[in-house]
PDB file of C-alpha atoms in Angstrom:
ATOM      1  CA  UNK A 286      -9.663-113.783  10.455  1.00  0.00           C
ATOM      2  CA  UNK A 287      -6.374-112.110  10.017  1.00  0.00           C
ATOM      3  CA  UNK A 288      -4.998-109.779  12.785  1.00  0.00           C
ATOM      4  CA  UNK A 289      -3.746-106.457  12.336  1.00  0.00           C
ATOM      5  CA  UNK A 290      -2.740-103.552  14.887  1.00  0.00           C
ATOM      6  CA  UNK A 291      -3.959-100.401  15.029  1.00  0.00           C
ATOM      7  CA  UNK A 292      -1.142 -98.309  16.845  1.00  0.00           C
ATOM      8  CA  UNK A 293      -1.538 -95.644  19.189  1.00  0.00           C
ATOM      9  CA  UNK A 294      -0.311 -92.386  19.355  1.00  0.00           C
ATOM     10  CA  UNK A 295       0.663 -89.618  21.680  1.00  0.00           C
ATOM     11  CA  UNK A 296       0.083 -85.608  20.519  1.00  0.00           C
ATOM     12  CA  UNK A 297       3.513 -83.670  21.085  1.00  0.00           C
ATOM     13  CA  UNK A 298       1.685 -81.010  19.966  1.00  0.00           C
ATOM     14  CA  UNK A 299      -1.479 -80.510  18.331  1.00  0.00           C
ATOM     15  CA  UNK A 300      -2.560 -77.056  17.011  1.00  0.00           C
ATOM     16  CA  UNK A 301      -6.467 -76.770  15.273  1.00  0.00           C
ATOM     17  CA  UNK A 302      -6.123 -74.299  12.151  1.00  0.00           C
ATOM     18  CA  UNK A 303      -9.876 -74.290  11.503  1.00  0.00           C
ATOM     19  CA  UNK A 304     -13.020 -75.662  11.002  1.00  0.00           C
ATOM     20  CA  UNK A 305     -13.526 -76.988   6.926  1.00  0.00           C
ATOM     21  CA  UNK A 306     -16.955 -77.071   5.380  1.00  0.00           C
ATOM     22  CA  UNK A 307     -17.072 -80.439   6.018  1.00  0.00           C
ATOM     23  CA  UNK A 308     -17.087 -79.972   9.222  1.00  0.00           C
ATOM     24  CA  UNK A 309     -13.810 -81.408   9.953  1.00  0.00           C
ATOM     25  CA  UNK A 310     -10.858 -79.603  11.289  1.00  0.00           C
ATOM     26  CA  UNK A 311      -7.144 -79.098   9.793  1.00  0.00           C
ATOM     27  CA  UNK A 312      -4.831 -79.470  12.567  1.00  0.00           C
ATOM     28  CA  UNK A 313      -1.091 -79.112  12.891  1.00  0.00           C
ATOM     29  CA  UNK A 314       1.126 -81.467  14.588  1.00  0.00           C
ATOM     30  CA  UNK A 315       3.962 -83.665  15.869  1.00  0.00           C
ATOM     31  CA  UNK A 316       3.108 -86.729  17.234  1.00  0.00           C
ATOM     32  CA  UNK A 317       4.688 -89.603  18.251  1.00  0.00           C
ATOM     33  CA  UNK A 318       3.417 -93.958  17.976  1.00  0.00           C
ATOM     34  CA  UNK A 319       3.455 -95.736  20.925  1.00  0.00           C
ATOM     35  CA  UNK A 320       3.712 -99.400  22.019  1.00  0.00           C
ATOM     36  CA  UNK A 321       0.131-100.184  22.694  1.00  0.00           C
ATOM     37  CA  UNK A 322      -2.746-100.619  19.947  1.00  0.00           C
ATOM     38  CA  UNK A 323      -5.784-101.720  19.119  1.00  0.00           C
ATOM     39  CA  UNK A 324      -6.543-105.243  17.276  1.00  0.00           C
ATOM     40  CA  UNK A 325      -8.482-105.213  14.293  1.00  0.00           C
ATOM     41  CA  UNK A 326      -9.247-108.847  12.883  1.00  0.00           C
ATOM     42  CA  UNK A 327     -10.985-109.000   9.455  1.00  0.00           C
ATOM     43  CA  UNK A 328     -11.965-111.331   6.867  1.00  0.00           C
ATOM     44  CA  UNK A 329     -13.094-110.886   3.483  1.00  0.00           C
ATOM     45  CA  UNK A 330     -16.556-112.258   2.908  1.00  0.00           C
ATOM     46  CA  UNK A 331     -17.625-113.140  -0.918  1.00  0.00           C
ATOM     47  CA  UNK A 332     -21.418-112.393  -0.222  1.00  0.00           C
ATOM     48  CA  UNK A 333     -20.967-108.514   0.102  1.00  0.00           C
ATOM     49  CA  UNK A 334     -22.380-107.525   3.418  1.00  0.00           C
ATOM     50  CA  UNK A 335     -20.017-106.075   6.292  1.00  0.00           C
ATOM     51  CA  UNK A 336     -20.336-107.327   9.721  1.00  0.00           C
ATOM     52  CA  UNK A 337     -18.902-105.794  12.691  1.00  0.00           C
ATOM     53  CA  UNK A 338     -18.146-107.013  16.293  1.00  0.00           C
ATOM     54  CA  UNK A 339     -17.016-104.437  18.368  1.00  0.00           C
ATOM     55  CA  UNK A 340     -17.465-101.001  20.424  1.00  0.00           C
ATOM     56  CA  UNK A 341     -20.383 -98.406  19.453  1.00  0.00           C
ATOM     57  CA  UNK A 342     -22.146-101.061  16.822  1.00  0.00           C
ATOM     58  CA  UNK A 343     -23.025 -99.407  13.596  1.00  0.00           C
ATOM     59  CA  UNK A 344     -21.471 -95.828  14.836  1.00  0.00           C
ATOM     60  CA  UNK A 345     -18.086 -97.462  14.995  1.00  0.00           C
ATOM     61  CA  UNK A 346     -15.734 -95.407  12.542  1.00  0.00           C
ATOM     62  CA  UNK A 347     -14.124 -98.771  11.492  1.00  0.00           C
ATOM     63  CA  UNK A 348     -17.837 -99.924   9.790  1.00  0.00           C
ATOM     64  CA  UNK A 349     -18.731 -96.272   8.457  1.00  0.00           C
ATOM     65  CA  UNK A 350     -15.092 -96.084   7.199  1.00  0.00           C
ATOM     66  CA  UNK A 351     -15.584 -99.444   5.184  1.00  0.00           C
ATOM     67  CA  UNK A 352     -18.958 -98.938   4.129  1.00  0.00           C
ATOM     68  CA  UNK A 353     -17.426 -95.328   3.136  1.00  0.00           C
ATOM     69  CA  UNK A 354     -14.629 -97.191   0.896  1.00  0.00           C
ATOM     70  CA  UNK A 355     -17.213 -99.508  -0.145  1.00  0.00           C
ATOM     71  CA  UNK A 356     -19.531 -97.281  -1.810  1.00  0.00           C
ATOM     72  CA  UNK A 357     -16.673 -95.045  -3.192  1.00  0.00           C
ATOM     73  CA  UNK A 358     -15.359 -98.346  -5.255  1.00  0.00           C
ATOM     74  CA  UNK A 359     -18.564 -99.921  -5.845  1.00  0.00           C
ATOM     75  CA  UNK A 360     -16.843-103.130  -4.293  1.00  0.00           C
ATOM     76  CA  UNK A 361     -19.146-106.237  -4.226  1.00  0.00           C
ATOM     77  CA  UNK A 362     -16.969-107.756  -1.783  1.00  0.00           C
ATOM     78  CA  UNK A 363     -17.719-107.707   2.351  1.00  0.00           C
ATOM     79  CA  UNK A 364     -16.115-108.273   5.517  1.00  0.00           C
ATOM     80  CA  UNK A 365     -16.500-109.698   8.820  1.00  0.00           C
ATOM     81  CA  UNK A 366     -14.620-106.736  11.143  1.00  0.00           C
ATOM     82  CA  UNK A 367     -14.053-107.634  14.833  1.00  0.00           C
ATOM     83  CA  UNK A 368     -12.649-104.137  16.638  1.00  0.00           C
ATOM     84  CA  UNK A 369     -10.119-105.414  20.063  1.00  0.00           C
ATOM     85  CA  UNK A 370     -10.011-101.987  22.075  1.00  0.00           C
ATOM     86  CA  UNK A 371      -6.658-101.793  23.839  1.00  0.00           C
ATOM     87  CA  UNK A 372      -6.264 -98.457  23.640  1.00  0.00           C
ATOM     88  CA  UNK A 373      -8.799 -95.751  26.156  1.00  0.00           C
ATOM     89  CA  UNK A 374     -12.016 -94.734  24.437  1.00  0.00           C
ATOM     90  CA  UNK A 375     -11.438 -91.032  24.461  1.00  0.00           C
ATOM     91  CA  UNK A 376      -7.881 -90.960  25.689  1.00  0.00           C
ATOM     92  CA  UNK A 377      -6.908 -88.459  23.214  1.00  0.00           C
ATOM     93  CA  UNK A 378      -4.086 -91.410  22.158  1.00  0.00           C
ATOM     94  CA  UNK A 379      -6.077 -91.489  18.341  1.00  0.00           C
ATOM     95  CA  UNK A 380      -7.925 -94.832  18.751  1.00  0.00           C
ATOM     96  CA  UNK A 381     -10.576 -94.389  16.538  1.00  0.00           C
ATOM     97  CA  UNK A 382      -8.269 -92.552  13.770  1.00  0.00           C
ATOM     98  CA  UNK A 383      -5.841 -95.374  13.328  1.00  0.00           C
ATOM     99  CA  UNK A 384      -8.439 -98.361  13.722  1.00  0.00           C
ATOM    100  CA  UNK A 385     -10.523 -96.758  10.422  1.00  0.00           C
ATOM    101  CA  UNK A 386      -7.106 -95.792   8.777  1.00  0.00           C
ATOM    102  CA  UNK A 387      -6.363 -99.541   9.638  1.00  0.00           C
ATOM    103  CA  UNK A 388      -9.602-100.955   8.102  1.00  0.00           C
ATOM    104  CA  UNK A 389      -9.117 -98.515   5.105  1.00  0.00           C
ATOM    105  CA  UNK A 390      -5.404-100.516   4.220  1.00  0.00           C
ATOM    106  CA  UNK A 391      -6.529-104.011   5.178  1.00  0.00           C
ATOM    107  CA  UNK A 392      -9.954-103.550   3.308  1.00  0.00           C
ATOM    108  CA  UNK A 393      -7.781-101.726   0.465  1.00  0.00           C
ATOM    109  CA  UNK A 394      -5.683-105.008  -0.415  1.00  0.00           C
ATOM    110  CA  UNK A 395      -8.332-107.745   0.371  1.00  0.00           C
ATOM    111  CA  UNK A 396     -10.344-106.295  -1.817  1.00  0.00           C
ATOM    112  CA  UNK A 397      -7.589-105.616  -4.371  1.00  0.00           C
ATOM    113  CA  UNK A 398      -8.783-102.208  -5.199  1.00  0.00           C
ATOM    114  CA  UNK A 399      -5.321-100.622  -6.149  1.00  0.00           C
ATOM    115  CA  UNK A 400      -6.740 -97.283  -4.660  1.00  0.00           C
ATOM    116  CA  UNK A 401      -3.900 -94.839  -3.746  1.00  0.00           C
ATOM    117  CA  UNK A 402      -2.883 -94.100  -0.412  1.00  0.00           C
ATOM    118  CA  UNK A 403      -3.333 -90.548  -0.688  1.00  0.00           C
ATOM    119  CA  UNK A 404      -6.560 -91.284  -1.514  1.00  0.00           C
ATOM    120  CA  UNK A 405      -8.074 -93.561   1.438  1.00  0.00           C
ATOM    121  CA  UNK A 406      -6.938 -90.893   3.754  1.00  0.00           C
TER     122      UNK A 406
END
């Protein structure tokens, strides 16, 4: 398995604009990355299936954000995902953000799926 960080951050400030129909929220703000991050280790796996080791088992936005890019791309590739939580489960420092952001580049070039930046996030 490879190793990759998933940094931190810290909300200068953070300003919610409103709820979309997604139910998501468009925010405004200036934030700044910090020394300490998460470790995400993956490995791509030829048999298709995704495996996770980690925090919050199938909930974990790292394995609903691959299985998200997954289906999107109709990839027949997998992965073996193992989530190393540095940073403090609701600590407001943007764990969970950057360690699916994270998964979404690694997965992105293992899999070789040329799909835009823009477009992942």
């Amino acid at each position: 398995m490879t190793d990759f960080p998933a940094p931190g951050k810290l909300n200068l400030f953070l300003h919610v604009l409103g709820r979309r129909a997604d139910g998501y929220h468009d925010l405004q703000t200036v934030f700044r990355l910090i020394d300490r991050a998460d470790r995400i280790h993956i490995a791509r796996r030829e048999d298709g299936e995704l495996r996770f080791n980690g925090p919050f088992g199938a909930d974990n936005l790292c394995l609903r954000a691959a299985r998200l890019l997954k289906e999107q791309t109709s990839c027949r590739l997998g992965a073996d995902i193992a989530l190393e939580k540095r940073l403090p489960v609701g600590g407001g420092m943007g764990g969970g953000s950057s360690d699916a952001a994270t998964v979404l580049l690694v997965l992105n070039r293992l899999w070789k799926l040329r799909v835009a930046r823009e477009e992942l996030v």
